[in-house]
Short mmCIF file of C-alpha atoms in Angstrom, two decimals:
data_model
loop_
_atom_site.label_atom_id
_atom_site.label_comp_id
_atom_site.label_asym_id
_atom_site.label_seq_id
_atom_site.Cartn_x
_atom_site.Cartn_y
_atom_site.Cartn_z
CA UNK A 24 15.89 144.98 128.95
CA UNK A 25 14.65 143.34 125.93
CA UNK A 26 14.19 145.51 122.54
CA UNK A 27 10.95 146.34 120.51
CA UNK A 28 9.43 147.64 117.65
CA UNK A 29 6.21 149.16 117.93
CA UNK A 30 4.27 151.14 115.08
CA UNK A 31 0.28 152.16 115.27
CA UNK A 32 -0.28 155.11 113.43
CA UNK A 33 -4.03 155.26 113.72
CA UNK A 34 -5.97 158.30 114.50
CA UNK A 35 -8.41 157.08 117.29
CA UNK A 36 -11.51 159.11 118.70
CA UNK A 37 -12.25 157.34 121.68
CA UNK A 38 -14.90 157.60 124.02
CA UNK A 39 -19.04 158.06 124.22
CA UNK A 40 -19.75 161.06 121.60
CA UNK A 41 -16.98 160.35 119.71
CA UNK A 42 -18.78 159.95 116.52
CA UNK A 43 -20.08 163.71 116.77
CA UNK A 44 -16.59 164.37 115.74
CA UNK A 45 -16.03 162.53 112.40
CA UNK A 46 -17.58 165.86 110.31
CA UNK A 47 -14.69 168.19 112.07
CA UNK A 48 -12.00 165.50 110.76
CA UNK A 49 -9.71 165.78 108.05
CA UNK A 50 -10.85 162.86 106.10
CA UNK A 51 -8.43 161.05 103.48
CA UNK A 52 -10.89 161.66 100.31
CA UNK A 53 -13.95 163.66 98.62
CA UNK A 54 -15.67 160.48 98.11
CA UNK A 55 -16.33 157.39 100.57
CA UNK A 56 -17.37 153.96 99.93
CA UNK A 57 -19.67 153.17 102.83
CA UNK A 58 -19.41 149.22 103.83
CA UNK A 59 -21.56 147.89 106.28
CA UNK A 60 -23.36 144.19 106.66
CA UNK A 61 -26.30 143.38 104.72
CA UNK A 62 -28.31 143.09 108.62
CA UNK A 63 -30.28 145.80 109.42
CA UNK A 64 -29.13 147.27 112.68
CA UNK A 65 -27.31 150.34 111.54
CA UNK A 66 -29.89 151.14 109.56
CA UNK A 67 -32.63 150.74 112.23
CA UNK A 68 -30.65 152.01 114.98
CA UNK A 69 -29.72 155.22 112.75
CA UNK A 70 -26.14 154.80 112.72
CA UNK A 71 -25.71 154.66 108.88
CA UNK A 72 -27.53 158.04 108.81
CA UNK A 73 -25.47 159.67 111.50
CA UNK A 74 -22.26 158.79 109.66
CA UNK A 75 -23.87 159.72 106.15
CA UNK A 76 -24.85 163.16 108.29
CA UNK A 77 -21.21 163.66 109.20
CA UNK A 78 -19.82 163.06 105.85
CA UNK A 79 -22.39 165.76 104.35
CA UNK A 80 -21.14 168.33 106.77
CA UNK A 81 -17.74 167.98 105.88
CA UNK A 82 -18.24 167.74 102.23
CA UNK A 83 -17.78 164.39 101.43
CA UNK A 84 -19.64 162.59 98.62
CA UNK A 85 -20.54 158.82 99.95
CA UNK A 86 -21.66 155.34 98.07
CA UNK A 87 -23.37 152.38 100.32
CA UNK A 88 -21.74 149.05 99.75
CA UNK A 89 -24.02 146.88 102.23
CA UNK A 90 -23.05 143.37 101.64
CA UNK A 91 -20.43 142.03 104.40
CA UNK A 92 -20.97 138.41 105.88
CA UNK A 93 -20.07 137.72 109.53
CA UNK A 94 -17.13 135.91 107.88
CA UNK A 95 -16.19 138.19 105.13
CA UNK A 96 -15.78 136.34 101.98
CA UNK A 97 -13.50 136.62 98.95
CA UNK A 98 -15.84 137.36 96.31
CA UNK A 99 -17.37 139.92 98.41
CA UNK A 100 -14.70 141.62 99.04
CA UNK A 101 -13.85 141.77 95.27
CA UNK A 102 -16.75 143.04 94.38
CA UNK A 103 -16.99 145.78 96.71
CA UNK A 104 -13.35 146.98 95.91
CA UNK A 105 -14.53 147.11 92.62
CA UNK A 106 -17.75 148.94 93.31
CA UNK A 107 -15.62 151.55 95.11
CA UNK A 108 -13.32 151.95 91.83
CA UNK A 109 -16.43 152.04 89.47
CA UNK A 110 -17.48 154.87 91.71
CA UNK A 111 -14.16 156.45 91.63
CA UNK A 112 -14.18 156.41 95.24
CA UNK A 113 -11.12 157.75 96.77
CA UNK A 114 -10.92 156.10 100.45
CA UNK A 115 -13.34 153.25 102.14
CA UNK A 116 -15.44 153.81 105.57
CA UNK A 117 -15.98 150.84 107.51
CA UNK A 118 -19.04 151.33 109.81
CA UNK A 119 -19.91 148.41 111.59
CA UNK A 120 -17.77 145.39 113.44
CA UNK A 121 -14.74 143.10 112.94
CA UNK A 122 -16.37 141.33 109.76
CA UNK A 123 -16.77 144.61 108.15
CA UNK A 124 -13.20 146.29 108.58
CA UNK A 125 -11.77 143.26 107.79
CA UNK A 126 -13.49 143.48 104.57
CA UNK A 127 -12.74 146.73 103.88
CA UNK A 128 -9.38 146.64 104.45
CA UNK A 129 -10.02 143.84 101.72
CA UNK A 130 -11.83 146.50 99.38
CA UNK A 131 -9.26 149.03 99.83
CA UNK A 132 -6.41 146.62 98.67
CA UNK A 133 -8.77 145.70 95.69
CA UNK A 134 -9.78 148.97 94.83
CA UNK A 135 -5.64 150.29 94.27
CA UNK A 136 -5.18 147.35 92.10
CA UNK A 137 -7.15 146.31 89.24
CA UNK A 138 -6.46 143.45 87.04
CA UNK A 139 -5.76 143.66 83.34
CA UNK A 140 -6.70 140.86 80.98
CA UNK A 141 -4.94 140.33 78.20
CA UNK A 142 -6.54 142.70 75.47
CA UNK A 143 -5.62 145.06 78.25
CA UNK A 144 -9.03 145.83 79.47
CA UNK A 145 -9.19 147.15 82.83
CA UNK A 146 -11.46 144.30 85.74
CA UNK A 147 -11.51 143.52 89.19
CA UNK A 148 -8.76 142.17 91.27
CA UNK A 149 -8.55 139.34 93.33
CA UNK A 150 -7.63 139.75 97.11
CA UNK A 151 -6.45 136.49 97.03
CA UNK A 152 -3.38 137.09 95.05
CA UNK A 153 -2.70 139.37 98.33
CA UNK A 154 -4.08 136.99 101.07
CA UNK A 155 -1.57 134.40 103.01
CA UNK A 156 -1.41 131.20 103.02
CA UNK A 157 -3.14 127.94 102.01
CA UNK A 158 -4.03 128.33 98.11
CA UNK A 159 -3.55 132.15 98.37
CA UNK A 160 -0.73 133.61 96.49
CA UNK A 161 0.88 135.84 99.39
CA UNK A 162 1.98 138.03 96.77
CA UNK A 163 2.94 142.06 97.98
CA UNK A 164 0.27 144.74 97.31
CA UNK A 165 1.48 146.71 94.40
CA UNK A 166 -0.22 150.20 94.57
CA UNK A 167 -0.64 151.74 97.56
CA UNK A 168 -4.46 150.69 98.96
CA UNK A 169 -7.29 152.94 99.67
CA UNK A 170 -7.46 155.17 102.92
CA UNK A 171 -9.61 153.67 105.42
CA UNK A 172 -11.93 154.91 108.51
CA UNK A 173 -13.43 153.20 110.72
CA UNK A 174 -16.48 153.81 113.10
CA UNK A 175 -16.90 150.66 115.24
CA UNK A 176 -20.09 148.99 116.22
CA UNK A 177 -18.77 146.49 118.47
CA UNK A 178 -15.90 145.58 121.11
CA UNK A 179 -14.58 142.59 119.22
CA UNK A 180 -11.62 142.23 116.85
CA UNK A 181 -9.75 145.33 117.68
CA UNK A 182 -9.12 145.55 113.61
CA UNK A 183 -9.82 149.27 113.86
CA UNK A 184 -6.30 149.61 115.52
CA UNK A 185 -4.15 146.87 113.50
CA UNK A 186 -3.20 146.30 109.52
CA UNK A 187 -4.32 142.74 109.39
CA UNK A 188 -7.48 140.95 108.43
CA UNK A 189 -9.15 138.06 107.97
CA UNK A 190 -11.05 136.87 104.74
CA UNK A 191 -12.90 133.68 103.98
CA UNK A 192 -13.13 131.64 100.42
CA UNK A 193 -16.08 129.41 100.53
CA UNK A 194 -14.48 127.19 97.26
CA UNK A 195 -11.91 125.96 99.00
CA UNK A 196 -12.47 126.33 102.80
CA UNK A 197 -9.85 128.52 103.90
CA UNK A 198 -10.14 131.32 106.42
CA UNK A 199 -6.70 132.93 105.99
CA UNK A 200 -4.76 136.32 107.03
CA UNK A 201 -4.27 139.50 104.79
CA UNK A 202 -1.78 142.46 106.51
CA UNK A 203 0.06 145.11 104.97
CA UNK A 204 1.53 148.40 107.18
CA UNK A 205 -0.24 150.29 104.99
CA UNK A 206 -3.54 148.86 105.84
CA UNK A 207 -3.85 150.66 109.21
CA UNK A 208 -6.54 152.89 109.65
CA UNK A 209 -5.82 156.33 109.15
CA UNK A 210 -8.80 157.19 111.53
CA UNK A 211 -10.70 155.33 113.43
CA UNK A 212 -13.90 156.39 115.90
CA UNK A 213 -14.85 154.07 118.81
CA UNK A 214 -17.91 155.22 120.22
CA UNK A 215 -19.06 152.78 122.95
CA UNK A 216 -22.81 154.91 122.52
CA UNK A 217 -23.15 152.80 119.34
CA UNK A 218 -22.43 149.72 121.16
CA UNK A 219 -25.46 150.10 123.53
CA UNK A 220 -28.13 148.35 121.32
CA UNK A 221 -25.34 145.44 120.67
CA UNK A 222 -27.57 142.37 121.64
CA UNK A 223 -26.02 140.26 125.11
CA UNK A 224 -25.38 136.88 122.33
CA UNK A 225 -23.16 139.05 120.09
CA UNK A 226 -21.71 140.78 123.29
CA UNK A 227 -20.55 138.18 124.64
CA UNK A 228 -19.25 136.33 121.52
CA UNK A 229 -17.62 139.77 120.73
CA UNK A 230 -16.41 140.53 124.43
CA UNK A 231 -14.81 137.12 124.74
CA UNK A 232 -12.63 137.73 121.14
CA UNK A 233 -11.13 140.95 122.96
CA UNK A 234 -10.69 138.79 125.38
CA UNK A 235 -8.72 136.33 123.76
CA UNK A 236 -7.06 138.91 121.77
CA UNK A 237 -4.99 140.42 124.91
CA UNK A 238 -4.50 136.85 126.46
CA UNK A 239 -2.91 134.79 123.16
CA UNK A 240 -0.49 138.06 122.86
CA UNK A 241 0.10 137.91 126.56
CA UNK A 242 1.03 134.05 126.32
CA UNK A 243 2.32 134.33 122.52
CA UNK A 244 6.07 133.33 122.50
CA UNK A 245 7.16 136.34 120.72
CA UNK A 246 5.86 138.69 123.26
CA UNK A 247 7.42 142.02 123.69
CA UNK A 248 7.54 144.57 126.72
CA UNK A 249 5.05 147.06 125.22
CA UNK A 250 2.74 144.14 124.51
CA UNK A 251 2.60 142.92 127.82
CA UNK A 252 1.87 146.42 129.08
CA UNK A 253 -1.08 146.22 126.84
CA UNK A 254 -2.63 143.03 127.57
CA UNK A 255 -2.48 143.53 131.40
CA UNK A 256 -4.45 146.18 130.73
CA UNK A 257 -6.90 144.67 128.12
CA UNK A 258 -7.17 141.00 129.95
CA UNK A 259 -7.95 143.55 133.50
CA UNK A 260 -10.70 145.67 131.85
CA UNK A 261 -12.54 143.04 129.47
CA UNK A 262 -12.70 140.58 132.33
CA UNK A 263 -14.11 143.39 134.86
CA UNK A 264 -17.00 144.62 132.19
CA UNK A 265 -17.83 141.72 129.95
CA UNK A 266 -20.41 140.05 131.86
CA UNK A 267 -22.14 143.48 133.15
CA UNK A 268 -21.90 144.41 129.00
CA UNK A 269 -23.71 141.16 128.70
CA UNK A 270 -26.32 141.33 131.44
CA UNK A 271 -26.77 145.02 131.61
CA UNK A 272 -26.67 146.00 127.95
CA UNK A 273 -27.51 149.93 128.68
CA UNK A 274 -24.35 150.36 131.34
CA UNK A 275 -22.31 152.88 129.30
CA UNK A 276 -19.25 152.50 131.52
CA UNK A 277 -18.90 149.08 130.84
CA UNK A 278 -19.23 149.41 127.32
CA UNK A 279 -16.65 151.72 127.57
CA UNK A 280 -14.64 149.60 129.55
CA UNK A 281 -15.37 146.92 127.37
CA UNK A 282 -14.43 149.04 124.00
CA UNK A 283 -11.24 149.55 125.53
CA UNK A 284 -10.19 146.79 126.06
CA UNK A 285 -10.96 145.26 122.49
CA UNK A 286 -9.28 148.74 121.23
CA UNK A 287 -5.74 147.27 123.12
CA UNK A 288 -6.79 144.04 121.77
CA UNK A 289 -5.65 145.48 118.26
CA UNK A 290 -2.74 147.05 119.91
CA UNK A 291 -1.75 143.66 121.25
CA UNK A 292 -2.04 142.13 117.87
CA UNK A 293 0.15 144.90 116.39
CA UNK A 294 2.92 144.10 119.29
CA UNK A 295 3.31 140.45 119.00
CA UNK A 296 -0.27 137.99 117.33
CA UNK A 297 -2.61 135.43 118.86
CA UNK A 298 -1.60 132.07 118.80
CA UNK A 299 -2.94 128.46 118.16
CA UNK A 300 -6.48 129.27 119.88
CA UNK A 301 -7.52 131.64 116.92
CA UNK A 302 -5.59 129.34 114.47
CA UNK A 303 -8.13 126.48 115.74
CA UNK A 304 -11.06 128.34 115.16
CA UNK A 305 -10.30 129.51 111.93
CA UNK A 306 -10.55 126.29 111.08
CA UNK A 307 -13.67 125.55 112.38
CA UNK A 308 -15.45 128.61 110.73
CA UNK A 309 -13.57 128.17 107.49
CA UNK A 310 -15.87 124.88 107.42
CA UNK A 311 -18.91 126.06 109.04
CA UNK A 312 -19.37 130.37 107.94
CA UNK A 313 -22.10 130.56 110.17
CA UNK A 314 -20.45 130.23 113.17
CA UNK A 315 -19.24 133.20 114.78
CA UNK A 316 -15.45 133.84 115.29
CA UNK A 317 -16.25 134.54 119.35
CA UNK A 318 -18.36 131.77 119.82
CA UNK A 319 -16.12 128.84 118.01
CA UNK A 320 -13.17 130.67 120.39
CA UNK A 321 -15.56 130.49 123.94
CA UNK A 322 -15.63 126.61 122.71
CA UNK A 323 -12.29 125.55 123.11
CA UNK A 324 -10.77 128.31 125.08
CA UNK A 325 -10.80 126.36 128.25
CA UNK A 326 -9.13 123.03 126.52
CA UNK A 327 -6.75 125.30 124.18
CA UNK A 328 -5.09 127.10 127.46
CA UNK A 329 -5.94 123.99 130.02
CA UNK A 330 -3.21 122.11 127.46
CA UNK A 331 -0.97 124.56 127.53
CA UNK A 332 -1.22 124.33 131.23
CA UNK A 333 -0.81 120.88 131.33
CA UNK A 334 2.20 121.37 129.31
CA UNK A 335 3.72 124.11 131.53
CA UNK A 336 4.03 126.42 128.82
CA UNK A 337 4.64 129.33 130.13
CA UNK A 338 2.91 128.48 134.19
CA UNK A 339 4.11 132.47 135.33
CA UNK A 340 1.73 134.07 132.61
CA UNK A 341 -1.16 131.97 133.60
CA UNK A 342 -0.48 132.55 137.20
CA UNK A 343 -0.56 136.43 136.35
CA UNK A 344 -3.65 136.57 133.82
CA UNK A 345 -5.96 134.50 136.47
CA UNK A 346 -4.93 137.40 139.33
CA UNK A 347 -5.68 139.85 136.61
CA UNK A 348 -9.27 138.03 135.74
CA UNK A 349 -9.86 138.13 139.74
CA UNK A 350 -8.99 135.12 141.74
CA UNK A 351 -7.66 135.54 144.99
CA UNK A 352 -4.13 134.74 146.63
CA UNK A 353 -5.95 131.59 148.12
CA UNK A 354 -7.37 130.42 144.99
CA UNK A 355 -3.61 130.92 143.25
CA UNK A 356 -2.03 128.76 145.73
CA UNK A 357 -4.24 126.10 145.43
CA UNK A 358 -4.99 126.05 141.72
CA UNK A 359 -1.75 127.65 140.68
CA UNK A 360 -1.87 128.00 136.87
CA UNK A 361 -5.08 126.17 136.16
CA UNK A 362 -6.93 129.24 138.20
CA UNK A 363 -6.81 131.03 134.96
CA UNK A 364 -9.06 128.05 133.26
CA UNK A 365 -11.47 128.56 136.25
CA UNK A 366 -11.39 132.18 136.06
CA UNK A 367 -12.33 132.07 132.51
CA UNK A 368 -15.08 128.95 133.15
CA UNK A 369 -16.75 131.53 135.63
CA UNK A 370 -16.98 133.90 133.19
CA UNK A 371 -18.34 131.93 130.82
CA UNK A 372 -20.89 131.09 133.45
CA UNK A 373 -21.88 134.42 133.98
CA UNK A 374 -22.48 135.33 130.53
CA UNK A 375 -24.59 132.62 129.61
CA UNK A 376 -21.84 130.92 127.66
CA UNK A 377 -21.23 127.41 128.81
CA UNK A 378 -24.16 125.97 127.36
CA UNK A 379 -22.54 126.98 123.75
CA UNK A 380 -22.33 123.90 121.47
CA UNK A 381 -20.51 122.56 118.42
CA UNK A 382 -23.52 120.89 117.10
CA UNK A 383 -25.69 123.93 117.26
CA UNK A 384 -23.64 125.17 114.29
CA UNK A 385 -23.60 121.81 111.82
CA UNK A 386 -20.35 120.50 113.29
CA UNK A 387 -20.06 116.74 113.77
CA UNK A 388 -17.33 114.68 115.81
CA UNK A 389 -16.41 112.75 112.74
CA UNK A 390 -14.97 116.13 111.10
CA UNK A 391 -13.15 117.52 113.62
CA UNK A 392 -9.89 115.67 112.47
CA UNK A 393 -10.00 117.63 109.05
CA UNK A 394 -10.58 120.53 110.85
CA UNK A 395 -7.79 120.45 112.78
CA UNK A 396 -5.57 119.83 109.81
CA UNK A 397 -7.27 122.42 108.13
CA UNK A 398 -6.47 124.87 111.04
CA UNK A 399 -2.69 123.47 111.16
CA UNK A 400 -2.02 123.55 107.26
CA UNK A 401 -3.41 127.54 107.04
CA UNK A 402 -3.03 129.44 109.37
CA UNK A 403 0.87 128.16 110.47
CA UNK A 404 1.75 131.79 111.18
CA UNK A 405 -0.53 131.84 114.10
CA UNK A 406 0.03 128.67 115.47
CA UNK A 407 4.20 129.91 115.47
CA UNK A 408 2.99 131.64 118.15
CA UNK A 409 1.90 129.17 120.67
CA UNK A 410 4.37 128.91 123.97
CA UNK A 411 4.55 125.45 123.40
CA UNK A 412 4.26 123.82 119.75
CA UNK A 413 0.70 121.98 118.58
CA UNK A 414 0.27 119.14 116.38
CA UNK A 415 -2.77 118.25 114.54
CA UNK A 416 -2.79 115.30 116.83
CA UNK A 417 -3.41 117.86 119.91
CA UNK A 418 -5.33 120.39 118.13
CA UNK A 419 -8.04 117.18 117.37
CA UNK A 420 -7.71 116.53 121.24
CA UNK A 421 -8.70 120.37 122.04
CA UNK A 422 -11.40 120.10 119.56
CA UNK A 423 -12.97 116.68 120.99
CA UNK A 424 -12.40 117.82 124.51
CA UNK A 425 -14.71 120.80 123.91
CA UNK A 426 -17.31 118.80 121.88
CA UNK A 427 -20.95 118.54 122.41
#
C-alpha cells in the first residue's frame, strides 16, 4: 500500500448555524482585522454585523479592512497587512470567499514581517518577496504570520481548509502561488446559511472551482490514498448539488452539500494540488482581473481533460469520476473515458454555463499564445502535476479549442 503524509490542522465548524458559534470560540487574539471585499453583500445581507456581534461577545476588539478584489492583488494585500500592524492587530478574520482568504492569508504574512529601510525606520512589507514564482522572490517567511479565521461566504476555493493562496500583481501580469504550513487556518466556520443569498452566476462559477478542485487532485500524478478518498467524495457531492445550488438558490441541503464538497476541495489540495487546468487559467486572469477564477476554468475544462483523454492519461480515473458525476454502465461502455467530458458538458448545460465566452471578458484569439506561455512560465508547479506533461504548444490548442 502506498505511503502518505497528510497534515490539516484547521478547526472547522461545519454545518447551517455554525456561525452562532464563533463568540463561544477560543479565538487566537484580543484584536481582529476584519477583511472582506469592497462589494456590498455582507454588509447588506448582515453578515459583517453578525460576525462583528460575535466578536463583541467574546471580547474581541475588531478593525474593517474592506478592500479585496475578486483577484486579490499585491498592493492590496500590502496594504492591508500593514493596516492590521498599524492597528496592532493580533490575528486576521477573513469573512467572505476564496479572493478574500487568499488575501488574508496574504495580510497575515505581511503583518509578521515589516520591512526596514535603511535609516532603520520601520514600513510595509512586500508579499512578493514571499510569493512563488515568475518575478517573485520565493523567499521563506521569517516571523511566524498572523493567526487567521475564516467564516466562508461561498463554496469555491476550499482555502479555508489549505495553507496556500493565490495573489495577483497587475505590473507585471502574474497570478502566482503563496503557501506556508503555517498559513492554515486555525479556525475556520462554514456556514452554508450564509451561502443562501449567493447569486446562481457566482454559484455556479464558484460550484464548478470545487469542482475542479477534487477532480485535478483526483487525476494529479502525485495523488495519494487519502486524497483519492477525498475527491470521490467531493467530485460525488458537488456534481449531485451544483446545479440545484444554481437553480434553486434557497435549497439549504444543497448548499450544504455543495459547501462540503468545496470544504474537501481544500483537503484535496492539501493531499496532492490541481494540475495544468488551474495553471491555464491563471494565466488567463493574470491578463484579464476581471474574469472570475470559476468561469475562465468552466471555459476550458472540457478541452483541458478531453486532451488528457485523448492522450490516455490516466483512462481508469476518468472512467471512475464520470460514474461518480452519474453516467450509467451503458453510457461507460460506449463512451469509455470521454463520458466524463459529457458528464461535465451536461452540467454545464444545466447551470446555464455553456453559453460562457472568452470575449465577454476582453480576451482576443490573437493573445491566447502569450497566455499560454504566461500560464506555462508561472505557475510550473501546477502544471508538474498534470498525468501527462503540457507544452505551451497544447496549452494554446486548449485555449483556441474553447474560444468564442
Amino acid at each position: 500500500m502506498e505511503t502518505y503524509s497528510f497534515y490539516a490542522p484547521t478547526k472547522v465548524l461545519f454545518g447551517p448555524g455554525k456561525l452562532g458559534e464563533l463568540g463561544d470560540q477560543k479565538l487566537p487574539g484580543a484584536k481582529a482585522l476584519i477583511v472582506t471585499t469592497g462589494g456590498k453583500s455582507v454588509k447588506a445581507n448582515g453578515y459583517l454585523a453578525r460576525v462583528e456581534a460575535e466578536l463583541d461577545r467574546a471580547g474581541v476588539k475588531h478593525v474593517l479592512f474592506d478592500r479585496i478584489e475578486p483577484n486579490p492583488l499585491r498592493d492590496t494585500v500590502n496594504a492591508g497587512g500593514w493596516l492590521a500592524r498599524s492597528e496592532s492587530c493580533d490575528f486576521v478574520l477573513a469573512l467572505g470567499g476564496g479572493s478574500v482568504m487568499d488575501a488574508s492569508k496574504g495580510i497575515c504574512a505581511i503583518a509578521a514581517n515589516p520591512a526596514v529601510d535603511a535609516e532603520g525606520n520601520v514600513t510595509a512589507g512586500d508579499i512578493w518577496t514571499y510569493v512563488m514564482g515568475g518575478t517573485a522572490k520565493s523567499q521563506p517567511i521569517p516571523n511566524d504570520p498572523l493567526p487567521l479565521v475564516c467564516v466562508t461566504t461561498t463554496a469555491g476555493t476550499g482555502s479555508e481548509a489549505d495553507a496556500g493562496a493565490v495573489i495577483s500583481c497587475e505590473e507585471t501580469d502574474e497570478k502566482l502561488r503563496l503557501g506556508d504550513p503555517r498559513l492554515f487556518p486555525s479556525l475556520s466556520v462554514v456556514d452554508p446559511e450564509l451561502m443562501l443569498t449567493v447569486p446562481a452566476r457566482l454559484t455556479a462559477f464558484q460550484g464548478f472551482d470545487a469542482l475542479f478542485h477534487n477532480v485535478e487532485c483526483f487525476i494529479a500524478k502525485n495523488h495519494t490514498l487519502m486524497g483519492d478518498m477525498i475527491c470521490r467524495e467531493g467530485i460525488r457531492n458537488a456534481a449531485a448539488s451544483l446545479a440545484t445550488c444554481v437553480n434553486d438558490g434557497t435549497n439549504l441541503e444543497a448548499r450544504t452539500q455543495l459547501a462540503f464538497a468545496n470544504t474537501l476541495g481544500g483537503y484535496a489540495m492539501v493531499c496532492s494540488g490541481c494540475a495544468g487546468c488551474h495553471g491555464t487559467e491563471h494565466g488567463m486572469s493574470a491578463h484579464h482581473h476581471d474574469l472570475p477564477h470559476g468561469a475562465g476554468l468552466i471555459m476550458i475544462a472540457c478541452a483541458y481533460h478531453q486532451h488528457m483523454i485523448d492522450v490516455h492519461a490516466c483512462d481508469d480515473r476518468y472512467v471512475e469520476m464520470a460514474r461518480l458525476m452519474g453516467a450509467s454502465e451503458a453510457e461507460l461502455a460506449e463512451q469509455g473515458p470521454s463520458a466524463f467530458v459529457t458528464e461535465l458538458s451536461r452540467l454545464k448545460r444545466e447551470c446555464g454555463m455553456d453559453e460562457l465566452k472568452m470575449s465577454d471578458w476582453g480576451i482576443t484569439e490573437d493573445e491566447l499564445p502569450a497566455i499560454a506561455e504566461n500560464a506555462i512560465t508561472t505557475n510550473d508547479a501546477l502544471f508538474g502535476h498534470d498525468p501527462s506533461p503540457l507544452t505551451v504548444n497544447d496549452v494554446t490548442a486548449i485555449l483556441k479549442a474553447s474560444y468564442r
